[in-house]
XYZ file of C-alpha atoms in Angstrom:
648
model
C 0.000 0.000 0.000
C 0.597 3.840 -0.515
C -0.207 5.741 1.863
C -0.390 9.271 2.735
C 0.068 10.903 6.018
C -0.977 14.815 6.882
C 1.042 15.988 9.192
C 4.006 15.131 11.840
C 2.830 15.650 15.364
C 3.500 12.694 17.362
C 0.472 10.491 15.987
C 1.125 11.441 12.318
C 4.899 10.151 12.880
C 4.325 7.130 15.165
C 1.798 6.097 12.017
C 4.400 6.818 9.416
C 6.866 4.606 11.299
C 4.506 1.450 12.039
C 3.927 2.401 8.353
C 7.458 1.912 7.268
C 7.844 -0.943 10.137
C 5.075 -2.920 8.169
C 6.160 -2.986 4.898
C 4.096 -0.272 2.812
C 5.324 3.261 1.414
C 4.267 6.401 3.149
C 4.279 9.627 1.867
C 4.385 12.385 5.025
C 3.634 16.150 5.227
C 4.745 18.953 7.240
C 4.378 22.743 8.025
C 8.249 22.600 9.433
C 10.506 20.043 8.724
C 12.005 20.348 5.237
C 12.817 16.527 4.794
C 9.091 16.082 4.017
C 6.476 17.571 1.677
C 5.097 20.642 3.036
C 1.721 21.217 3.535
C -0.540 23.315 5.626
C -4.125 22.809 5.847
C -5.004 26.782 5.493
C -3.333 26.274 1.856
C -6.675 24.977 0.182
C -5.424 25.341 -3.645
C -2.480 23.059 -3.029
C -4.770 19.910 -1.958
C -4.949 18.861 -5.619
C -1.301 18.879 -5.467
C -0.401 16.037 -2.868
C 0.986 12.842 -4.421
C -1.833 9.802 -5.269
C -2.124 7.147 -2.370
C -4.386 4.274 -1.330
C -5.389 5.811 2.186
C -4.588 9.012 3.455
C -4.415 9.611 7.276
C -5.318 13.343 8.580
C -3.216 13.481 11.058
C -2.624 17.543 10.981
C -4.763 20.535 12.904
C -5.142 22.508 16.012
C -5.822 20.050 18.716
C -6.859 20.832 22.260
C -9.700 21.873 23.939
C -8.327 25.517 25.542
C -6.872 25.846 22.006
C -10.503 24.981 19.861
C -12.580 27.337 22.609
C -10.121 30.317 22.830
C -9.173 30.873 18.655
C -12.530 30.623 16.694
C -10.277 30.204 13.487
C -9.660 26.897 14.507
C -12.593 25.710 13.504
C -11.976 26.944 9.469
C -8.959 24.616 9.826
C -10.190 21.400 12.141
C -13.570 21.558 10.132
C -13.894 23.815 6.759
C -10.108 22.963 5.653
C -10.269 19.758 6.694
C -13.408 18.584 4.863
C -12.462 20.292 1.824
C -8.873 18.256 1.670
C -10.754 15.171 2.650
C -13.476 15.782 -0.503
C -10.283 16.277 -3.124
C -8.657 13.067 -1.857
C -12.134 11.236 -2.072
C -12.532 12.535 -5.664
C -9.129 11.163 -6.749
C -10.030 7.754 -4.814
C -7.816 7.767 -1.809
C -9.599 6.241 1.415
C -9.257 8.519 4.329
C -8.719 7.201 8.253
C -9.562 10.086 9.960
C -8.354 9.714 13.953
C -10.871 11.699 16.317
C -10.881 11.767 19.794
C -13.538 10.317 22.833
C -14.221 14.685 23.145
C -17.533 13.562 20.716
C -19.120 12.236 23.622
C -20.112 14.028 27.286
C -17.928 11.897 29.388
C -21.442 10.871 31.190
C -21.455 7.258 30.330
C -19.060 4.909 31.014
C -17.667 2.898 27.817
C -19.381 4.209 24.845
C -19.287 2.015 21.833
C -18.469 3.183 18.088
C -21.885 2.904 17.244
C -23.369 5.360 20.188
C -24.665 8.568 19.506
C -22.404 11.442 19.815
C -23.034 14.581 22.700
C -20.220 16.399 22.496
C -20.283 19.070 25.096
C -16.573 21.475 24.224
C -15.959 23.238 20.826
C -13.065 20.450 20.449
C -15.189 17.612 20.434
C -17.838 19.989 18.284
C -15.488 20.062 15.666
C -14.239 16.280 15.219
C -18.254 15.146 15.245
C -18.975 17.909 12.263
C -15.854 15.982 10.331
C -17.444 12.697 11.717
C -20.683 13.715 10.469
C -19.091 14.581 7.192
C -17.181 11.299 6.415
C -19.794 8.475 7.292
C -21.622 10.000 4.212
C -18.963 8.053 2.620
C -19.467 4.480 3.708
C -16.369 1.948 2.087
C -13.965 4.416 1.953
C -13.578 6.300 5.449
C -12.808 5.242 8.817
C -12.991 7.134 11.853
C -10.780 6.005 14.398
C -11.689 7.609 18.266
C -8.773 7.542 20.590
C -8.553 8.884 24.263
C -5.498 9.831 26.104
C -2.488 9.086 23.929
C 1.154 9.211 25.589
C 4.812 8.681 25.379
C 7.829 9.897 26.776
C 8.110 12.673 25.461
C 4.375 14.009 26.170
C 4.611 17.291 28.214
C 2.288 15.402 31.091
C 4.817 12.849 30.974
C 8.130 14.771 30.631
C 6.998 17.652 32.815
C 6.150 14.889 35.512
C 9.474 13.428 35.293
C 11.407 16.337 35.186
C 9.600 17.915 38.104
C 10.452 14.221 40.148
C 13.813 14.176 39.105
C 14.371 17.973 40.483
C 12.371 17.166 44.028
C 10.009 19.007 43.021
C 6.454 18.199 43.592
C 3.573 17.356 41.016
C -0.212 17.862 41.517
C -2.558 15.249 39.374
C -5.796 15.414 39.613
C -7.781 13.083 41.786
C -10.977 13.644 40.331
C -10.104 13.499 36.613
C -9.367 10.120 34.775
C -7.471 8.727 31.686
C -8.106 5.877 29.772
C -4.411 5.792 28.187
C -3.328 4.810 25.126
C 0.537 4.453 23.849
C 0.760 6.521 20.599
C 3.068 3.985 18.906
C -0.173 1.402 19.722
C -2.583 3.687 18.337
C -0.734 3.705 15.226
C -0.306 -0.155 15.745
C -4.599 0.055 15.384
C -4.773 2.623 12.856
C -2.284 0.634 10.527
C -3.926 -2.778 10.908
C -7.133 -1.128 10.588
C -5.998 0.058 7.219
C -4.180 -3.781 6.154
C -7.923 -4.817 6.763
C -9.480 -2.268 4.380
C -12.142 -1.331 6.857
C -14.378 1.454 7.149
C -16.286 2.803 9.865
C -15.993 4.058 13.535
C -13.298 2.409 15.518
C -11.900 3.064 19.446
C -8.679 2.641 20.958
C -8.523 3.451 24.396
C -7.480 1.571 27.586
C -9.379 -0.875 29.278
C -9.610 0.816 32.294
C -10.132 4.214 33.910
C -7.536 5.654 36.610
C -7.442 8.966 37.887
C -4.265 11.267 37.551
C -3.702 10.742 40.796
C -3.124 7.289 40.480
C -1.855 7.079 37.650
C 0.997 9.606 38.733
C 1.792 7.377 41.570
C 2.306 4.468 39.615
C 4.922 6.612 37.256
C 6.619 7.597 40.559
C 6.784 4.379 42.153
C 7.980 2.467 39.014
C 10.648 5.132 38.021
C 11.480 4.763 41.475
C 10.884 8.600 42.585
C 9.952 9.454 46.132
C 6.096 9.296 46.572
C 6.038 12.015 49.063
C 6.351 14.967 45.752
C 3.211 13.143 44.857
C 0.057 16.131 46.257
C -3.279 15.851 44.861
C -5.357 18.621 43.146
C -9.033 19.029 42.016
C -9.554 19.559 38.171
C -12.542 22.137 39.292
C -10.185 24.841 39.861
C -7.937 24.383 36.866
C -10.237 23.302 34.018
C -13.556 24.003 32.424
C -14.258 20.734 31.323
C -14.016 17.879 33.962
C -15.909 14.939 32.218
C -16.651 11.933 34.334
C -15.767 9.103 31.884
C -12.257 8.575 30.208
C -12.771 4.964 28.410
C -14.332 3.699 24.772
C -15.385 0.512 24.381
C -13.119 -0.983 21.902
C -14.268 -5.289 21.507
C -14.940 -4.566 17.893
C -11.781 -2.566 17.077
C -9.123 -4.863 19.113
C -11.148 -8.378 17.637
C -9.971 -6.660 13.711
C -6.870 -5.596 14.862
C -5.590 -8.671 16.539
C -4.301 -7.015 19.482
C -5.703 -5.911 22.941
C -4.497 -2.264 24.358
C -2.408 -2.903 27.644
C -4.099 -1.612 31.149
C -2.486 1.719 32.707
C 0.460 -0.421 34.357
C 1.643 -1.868 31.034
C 1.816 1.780 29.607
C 3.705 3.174 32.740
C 6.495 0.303 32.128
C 6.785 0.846 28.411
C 6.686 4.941 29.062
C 9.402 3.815 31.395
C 11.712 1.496 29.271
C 15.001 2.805 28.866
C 15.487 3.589 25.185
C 18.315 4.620 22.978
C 18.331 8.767 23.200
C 18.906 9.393 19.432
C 16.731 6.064 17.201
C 14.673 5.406 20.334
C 15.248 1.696 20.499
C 14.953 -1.049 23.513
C 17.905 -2.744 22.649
C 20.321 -1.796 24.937
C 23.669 -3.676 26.231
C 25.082 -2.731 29.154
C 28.074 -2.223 31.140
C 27.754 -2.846 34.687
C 30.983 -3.822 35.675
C 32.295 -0.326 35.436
C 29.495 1.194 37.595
C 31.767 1.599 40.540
C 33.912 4.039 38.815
C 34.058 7.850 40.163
C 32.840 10.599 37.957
C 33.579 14.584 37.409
C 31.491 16.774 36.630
C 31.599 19.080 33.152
C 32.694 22.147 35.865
C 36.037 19.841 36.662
C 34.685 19.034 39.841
C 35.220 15.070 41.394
C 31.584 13.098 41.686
C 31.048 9.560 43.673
C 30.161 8.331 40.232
C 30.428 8.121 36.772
C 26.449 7.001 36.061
C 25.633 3.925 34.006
C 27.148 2.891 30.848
C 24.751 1.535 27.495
C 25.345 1.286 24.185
C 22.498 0.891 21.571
C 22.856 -2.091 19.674
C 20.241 -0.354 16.356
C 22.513 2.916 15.588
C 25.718 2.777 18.244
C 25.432 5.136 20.516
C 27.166 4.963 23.627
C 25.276 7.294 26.476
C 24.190 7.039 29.895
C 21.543 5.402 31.513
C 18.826 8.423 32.747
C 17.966 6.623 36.099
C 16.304 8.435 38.917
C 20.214 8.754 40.797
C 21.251 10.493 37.144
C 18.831 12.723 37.376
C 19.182 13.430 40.800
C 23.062 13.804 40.292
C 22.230 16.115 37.664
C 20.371 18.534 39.747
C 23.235 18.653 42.720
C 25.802 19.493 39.515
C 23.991 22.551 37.974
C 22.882 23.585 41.134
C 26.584 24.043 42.281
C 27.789 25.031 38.229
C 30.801 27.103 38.322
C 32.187 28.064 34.781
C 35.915 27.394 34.848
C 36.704 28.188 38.383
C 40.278 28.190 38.094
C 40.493 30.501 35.518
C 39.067 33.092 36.954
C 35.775 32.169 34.654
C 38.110 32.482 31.514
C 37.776 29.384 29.183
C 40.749 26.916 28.676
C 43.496 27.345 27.029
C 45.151 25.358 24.186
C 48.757 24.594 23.864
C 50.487 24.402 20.711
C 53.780 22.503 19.922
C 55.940 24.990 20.997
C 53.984 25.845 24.553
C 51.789 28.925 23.163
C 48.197 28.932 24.712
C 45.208 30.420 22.935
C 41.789 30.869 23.930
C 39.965 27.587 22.853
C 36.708 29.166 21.203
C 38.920 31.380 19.283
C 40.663 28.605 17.393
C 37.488 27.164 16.843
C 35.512 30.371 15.342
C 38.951 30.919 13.368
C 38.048 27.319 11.710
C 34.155 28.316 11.321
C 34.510 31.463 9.955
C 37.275 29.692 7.225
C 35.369 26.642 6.423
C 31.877 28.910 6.155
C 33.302 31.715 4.396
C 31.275 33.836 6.668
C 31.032 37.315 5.374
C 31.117 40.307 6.810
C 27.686 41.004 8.411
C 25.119 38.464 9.787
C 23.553 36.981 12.967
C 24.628 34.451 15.186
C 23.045 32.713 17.830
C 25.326 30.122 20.448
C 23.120 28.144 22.270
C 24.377 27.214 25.619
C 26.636 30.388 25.511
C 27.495 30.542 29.289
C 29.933 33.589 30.126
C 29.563 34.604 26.559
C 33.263 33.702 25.773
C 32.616 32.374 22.279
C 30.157 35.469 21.365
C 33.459 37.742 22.338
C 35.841 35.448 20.263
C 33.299 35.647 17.392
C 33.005 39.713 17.641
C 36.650 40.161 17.653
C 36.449 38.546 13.897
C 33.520 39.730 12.605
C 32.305 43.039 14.500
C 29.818 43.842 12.538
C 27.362 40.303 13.359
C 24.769 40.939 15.730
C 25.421 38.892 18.508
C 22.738 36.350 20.206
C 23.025 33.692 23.389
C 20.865 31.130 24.911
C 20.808 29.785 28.155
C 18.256 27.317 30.294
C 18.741 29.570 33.010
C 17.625 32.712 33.839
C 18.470 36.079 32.223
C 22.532 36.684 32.458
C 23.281 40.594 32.171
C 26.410 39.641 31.952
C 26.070 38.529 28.603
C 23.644 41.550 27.588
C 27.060 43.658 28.356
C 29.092 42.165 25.782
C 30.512 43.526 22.717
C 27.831 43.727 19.961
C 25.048 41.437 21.803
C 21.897 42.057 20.878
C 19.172 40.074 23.083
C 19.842 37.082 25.333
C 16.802 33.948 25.293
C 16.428 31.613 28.159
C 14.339 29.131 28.798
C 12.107 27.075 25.463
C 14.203 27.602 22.218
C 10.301 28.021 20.870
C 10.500 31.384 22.574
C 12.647 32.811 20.141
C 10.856 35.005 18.031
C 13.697 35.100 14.680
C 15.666 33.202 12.499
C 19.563 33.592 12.300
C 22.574 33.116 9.764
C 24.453 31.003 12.063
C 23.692 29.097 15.021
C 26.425 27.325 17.415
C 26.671 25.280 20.155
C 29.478 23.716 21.746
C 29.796 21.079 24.352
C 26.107 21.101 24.705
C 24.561 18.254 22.620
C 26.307 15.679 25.035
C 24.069 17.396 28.040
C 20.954 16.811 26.169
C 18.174 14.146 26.694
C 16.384 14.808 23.781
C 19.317 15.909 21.011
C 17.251 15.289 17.758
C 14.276 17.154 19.075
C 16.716 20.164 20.062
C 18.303 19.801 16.523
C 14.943 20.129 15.218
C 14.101 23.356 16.797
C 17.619 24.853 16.160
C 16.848 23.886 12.594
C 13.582 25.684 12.333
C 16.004 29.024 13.735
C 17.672 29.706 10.382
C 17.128 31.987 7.798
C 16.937 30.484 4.290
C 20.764 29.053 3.562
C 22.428 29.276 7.284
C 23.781 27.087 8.742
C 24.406 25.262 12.465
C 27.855 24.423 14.309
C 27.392 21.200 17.236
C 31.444 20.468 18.389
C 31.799 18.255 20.993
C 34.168 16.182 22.416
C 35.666 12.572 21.079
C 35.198 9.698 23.975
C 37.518 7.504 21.249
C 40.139 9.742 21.339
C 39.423 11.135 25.299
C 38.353 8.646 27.055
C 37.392 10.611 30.306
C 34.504 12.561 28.644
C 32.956 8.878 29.780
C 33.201 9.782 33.096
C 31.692 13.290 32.639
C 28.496 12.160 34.489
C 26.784 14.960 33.466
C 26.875 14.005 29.681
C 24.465 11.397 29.104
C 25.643 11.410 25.394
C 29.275 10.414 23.800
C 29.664 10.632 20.310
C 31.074 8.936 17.649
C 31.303 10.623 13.826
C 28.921 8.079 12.991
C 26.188 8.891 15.306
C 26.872 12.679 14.516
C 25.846 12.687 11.300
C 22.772 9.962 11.992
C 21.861 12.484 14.454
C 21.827 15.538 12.093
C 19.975 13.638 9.209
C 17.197 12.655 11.865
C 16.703 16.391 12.777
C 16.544 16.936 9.020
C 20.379 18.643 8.340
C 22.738 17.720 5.692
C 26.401 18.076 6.586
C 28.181 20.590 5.061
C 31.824 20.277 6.618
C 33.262 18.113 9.321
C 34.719 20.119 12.437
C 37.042 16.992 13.403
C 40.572 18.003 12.287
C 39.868 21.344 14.115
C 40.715 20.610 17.788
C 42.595 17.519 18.769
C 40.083 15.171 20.868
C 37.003 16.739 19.452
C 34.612 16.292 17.020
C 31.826 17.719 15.644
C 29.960 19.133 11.989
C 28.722 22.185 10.538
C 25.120 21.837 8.559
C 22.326 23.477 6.637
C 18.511 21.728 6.190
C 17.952 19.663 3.909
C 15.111 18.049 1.909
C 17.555 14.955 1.769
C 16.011 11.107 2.906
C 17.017 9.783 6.675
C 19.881 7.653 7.061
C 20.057 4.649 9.528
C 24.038 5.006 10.990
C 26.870 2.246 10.565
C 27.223 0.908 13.941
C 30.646 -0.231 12.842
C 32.901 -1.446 15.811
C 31.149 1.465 18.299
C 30.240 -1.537 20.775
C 33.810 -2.909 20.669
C 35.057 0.788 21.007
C 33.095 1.929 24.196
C 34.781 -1.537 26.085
C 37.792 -0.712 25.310
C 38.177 2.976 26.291
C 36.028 1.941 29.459
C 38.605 -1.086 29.832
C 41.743 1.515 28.615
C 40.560 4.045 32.006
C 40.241 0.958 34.377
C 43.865 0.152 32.932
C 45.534 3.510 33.683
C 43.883 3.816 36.868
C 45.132 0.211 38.323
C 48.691 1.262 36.667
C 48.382 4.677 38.583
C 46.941 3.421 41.934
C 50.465 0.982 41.901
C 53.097 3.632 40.925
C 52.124 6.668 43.726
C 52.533 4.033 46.561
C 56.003 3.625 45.418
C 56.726 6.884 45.055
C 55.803 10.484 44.868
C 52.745 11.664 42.625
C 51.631 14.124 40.558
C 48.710 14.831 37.754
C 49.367 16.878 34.291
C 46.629 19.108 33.617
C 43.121 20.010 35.796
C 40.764 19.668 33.492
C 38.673 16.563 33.171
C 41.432 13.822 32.557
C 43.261 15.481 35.669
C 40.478 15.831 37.861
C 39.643 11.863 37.269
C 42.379 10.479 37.863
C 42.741 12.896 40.977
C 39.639 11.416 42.052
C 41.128 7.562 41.465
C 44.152 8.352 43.381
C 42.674 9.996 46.327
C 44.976 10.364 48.915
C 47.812 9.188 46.586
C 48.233 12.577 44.882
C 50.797 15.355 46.234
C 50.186 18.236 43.247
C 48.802 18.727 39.720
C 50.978 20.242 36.970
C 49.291 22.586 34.616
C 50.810 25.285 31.930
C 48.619 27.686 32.063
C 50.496 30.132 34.175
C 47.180 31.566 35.453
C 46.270 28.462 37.102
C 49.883 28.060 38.910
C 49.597 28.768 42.683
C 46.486 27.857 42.669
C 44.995 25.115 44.634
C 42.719 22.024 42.883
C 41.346 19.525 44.753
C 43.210 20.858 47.733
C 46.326 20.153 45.920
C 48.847 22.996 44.557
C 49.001 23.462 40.898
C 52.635 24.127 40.068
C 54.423 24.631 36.403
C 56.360 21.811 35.036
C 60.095 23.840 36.073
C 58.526 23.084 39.917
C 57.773 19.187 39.206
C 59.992 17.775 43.016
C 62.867 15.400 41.651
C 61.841 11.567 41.695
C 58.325 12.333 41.196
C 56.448 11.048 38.241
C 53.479 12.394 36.458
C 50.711 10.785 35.300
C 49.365 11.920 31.950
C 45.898 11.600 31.159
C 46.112 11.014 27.581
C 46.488 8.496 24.908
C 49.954 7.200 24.178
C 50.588 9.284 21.039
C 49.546 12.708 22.799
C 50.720 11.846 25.794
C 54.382 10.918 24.108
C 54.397 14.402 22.191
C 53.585 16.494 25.141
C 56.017 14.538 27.276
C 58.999 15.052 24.516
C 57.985 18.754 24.212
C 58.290 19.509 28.132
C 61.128 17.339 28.487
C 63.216 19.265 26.198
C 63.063 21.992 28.757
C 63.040 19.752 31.388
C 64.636 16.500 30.271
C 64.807 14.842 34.333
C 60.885 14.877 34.672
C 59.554 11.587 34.852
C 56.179 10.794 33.222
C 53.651 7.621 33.234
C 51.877 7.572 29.940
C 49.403 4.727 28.449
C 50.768 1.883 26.991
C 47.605 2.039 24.398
């Protein structure tokens, strides 16, 4: 089959996907993403225009009850629009599914079935019965398929509720409103098989049972193994309008065609709560458990009592972190304590050369980006997750005459307001910002993220026609510690870069590799080009090994500072690590940044190579190639200093 789907919200996807899953072509629309064929239901002389299919699923609109009673124009695109696009695919001979919602009855009576009279009592449900009304005129070639609560992961009810537990912070469900839920990805499951069948009519999918919120928000906290106390019930009188009494459908009919019964509201809590794969969304998962025990730093360089837990997907690759209630709550203690580069005085790092020189580690990088981009003289740039700023004042010092934008998840920073040819600073949604951009940037953020693609997908929707996007981050093949960075729950390969970007609809336009040694990252426009499923290549076999090359150089380090005096080269992630392996073990850290010399880390001093104590030995925290060349280049000043590097 050929079918046709209106629309990308969260049904019209999970339906292209069981779609795709099944066997048959799909054809998808959108008002947004450039990948697919845009459409937007206001646009009545391009319905003739969309491509010939066997069904069509209407999957697009304004949806919500607030949103349908508050903006009367909703109903010339739920109802008018909607009919008219439904009569031109009828004419042409495409069968329409048509998914409406249990709003086209009261809520009075318990269970309705499909073949009840409707009583809608909200402008909502007003406007799927007049579509209702409209296609069972059309009897063999339209099915209406009724669905109650649908939910996943990343459902605001769902994601807010999580986010809230993970923080401490209390939620309020109501105790006198229920839900009959419904997974989307099983709705589409239904809609799919309903379409196989070639069946017309009214349909329901909705759970078998009611449960309040109340409940039903216990149960999430007690599986994802929250505290129940945040749990504090609220009434739905003094929040909503519409408090219906009934949730369910009956649905014998619809689940005897389909072949498949929708689970009860436990079922759908432990799916909601599976751990999936944060960029292709899959189950299959390995795991590393036996390097649980390991300590962790945090992203601010400061020592953690752990690391978090290791996974790797086995669809697409990725290596990332398992998002357990302790990660969260680890999380929260991190940014609630966030210092940005303490030691430096809140400068950012510097980078040495060959011969010693240190330079200011954004600048090298917007030297590369404004190179490889050809950026010209005037624009706008906006660096998401732009902290202090120090990026935006590398950028302005090359190309004055940008206008300058940052974003932050917290609050307002005047700070960055102050800087050089800043124009506005965002926090909070990225859908807050009100403009598109030339350029958009962000640097060791993606790796923070929980939802990357989704965030790609907004940044995308931020450029003007022809900009383009910068994500750099760093390389857990070539630095192994960003692993124990428990605060990113992401570690990229080049592989899962690019299967990321292609997922949030961007084609890659140069790689940002070769630009910084450890890191890696792209540069990217949108593109109209098809989604690619990664290689997943040897990333599995690569993840043990840097997790078995770290367990290595800390057993080699634990032996050597009993026998004899100990220090660490550098303070940054690799330094603070293996400061937190050694403990006690540890008598000073070595750094060349002369800013950071007679300083204190850890409690330790920070000295300059020339002070390393005779018959000490330094532990590098780098591979054996980098490690070698720094070790050569500080030993030809100071040729007695002895150094531990990896034998890998």
């Amino acid at each position: 089959m050929k079918i046709l789907v209106i629309g990308d919200g969260s049904l019209g996807n999970a339906i292209a996907g069981q779609i795709r899953q099944n066997g048959h072509e799909v054809i998808q629309t959108s008002r947004k993403n450039p990948v697919l064929i845009h459409f937007e239901l206001k646009d009545e002389p391009k319905f003739t225009n969309l491509p010939n299919a066997d069904w069509a699923v209407i999957g697009a609109g304004i949806s919500g009850y607030r949103e349908c009673a508050d903006h009367p124009e909703s109903r010339t695109i739920n109802v008018d629009r909607t009919i008219e696009l439904c009569k031109a695919l009828l004419k042409r001979g495409t069968k329409i599914l048509y998914p409406s919602s249990t709003a086209v009855f009261d809520g009075e009576k318990a269970m309705p079935a499909p073949k009840e009279s409707t009583c809608p009592a909200t402008e909502y449900g007003r406007q799927k019965t007049d579509v209702e009304n409209f296609l069972r005129k059309f009897p063999g070639q339209t099915a209406i398929v009724r669905l109650t609560k649908l939910l996943d992961r990343k459902t605001p009810l769902i994601s807010g509720w999580l986010d809230d537990l993970a923080a401490g912070n209390k939620i309020t469900p109501f105790s006198d409103l229920s839900i009959a839920p419904v997974l989307f990805e099983d709705a589409a499951l239904g809609c799919c098989r309903i379409m196989e069948a070639d069946a017309d009519g009214i349909f329901h999918c909705s759970g078998p049972q009611e449960i309040s919120y109340l409940e039903f928000g216990r149960k999430l906290c007690s599986q994802a193994g929250f505290d129940n106390t945040l749990i504090e019930p609220a009434s739905c009188m003094n929040f909503l309008n519409y408090c219906p009494k009934h949730s369910a459908l009956e649905t014998a009919e619809t689940e005897e065609l389909i072949g498949f019964k929708f689970p009860h509201a436990q079922q759908v809590i432990e799916e909601l709560l599976c751990r999936r794969c944060l960029l292709c969304g899959s189950t299959e998962l390995r795991f590393f458990e036996q390097y649980n025990s390991f300590p962790g730093i945090t992203s601010d360089c400061k020592p953690w009592p752990r690391a978090g837990e290791f996974m790797i997907c086995k669809e697409c690759g990725h290596p990332q972190k398992k998002l357990s209630p302790q990660w969260f709550k680890d999380i929260n203690g991190i940014y609630s304590g966030y210092e940005m580069y303490p030691l430096s005085a809140g400068n950012e790092p510097l980078i040495f050369d060959e011969h010693g020189k240190g330079s200011p580690r954004s600048g090298i990088l917007m030297d590369k980006l404004i190179s490889a981009l050809s950026l010209p003289e005037k624009g706008s740039v906006l660096d998401v997750g732009c902290g202090n700023g120090s990026l935006l004042q590398q950028f302005h010092m090359r190309r004055p005459k940008w206008n300058l934008y940052g974003h932050e998840q917290s609050e307002q920073r005047e700070e960055i307001l102050h800087l050089q040819g800043v124009q506005s600073f965002y926090s909070g949604p990225l859908k807050n910002i009100g403009q598109k951009f030339d350029l958009i940037t962000m640097t060791y953020v993606i790796e923070h993220l929980v939802d990357p693609v989704d965030v790609l997908k907004q940044l995308g929707g931020l450029l003007r026609e022809g900009g383009q996007i910068m994500i750099h981050t760093s390389s857990f093949a070539d630095n192994p510690f960003d692993l124990m960075v428990c605060d990113h729950c992401s570690h990229f390969t080049p592989e899962t870069l690019e299967f990321m970007a292609a997922q949030a609809g961007l084609k890659i336009t140069a790689k940002t590799d070769p630009w910084l040694t450890k890191e890696i990252g792209f540069t990217a426009r949108k593109s109209n080009g098809r989604q690619i499923r990664p290689k997943q290549g040897t990333a599995i076999q690569s993840l043990a090994e840097k997790l078995r090359w770290l367990d290595q150089l800390a057993r080699k380090a634990e032996q050597i500072s009993t026998k004899q005096e100990t220090g660490i080269f550098g303070t940054a992630v690799a330094g603070t690590w293996l400061g937190a392996v050694l403990k006690g073990n540890v008598s000073f850290f070595v750094d060349e940044d002369p800013g950071k010399q007679g300083q204190r880390h850890m409690g330790l001093p920070i000295i300059s190579p020339a002070d390393i104590p005779a018959g000490a030995v330094v532990v590098m925290g780098f591979n054996k190639k980098l490690g070698t060349h720094i070790a050569k280049r500080i030993q030809a000043e100071h040729p007695f200093i002895d150094f531990l590097i990896s034998d890998e």
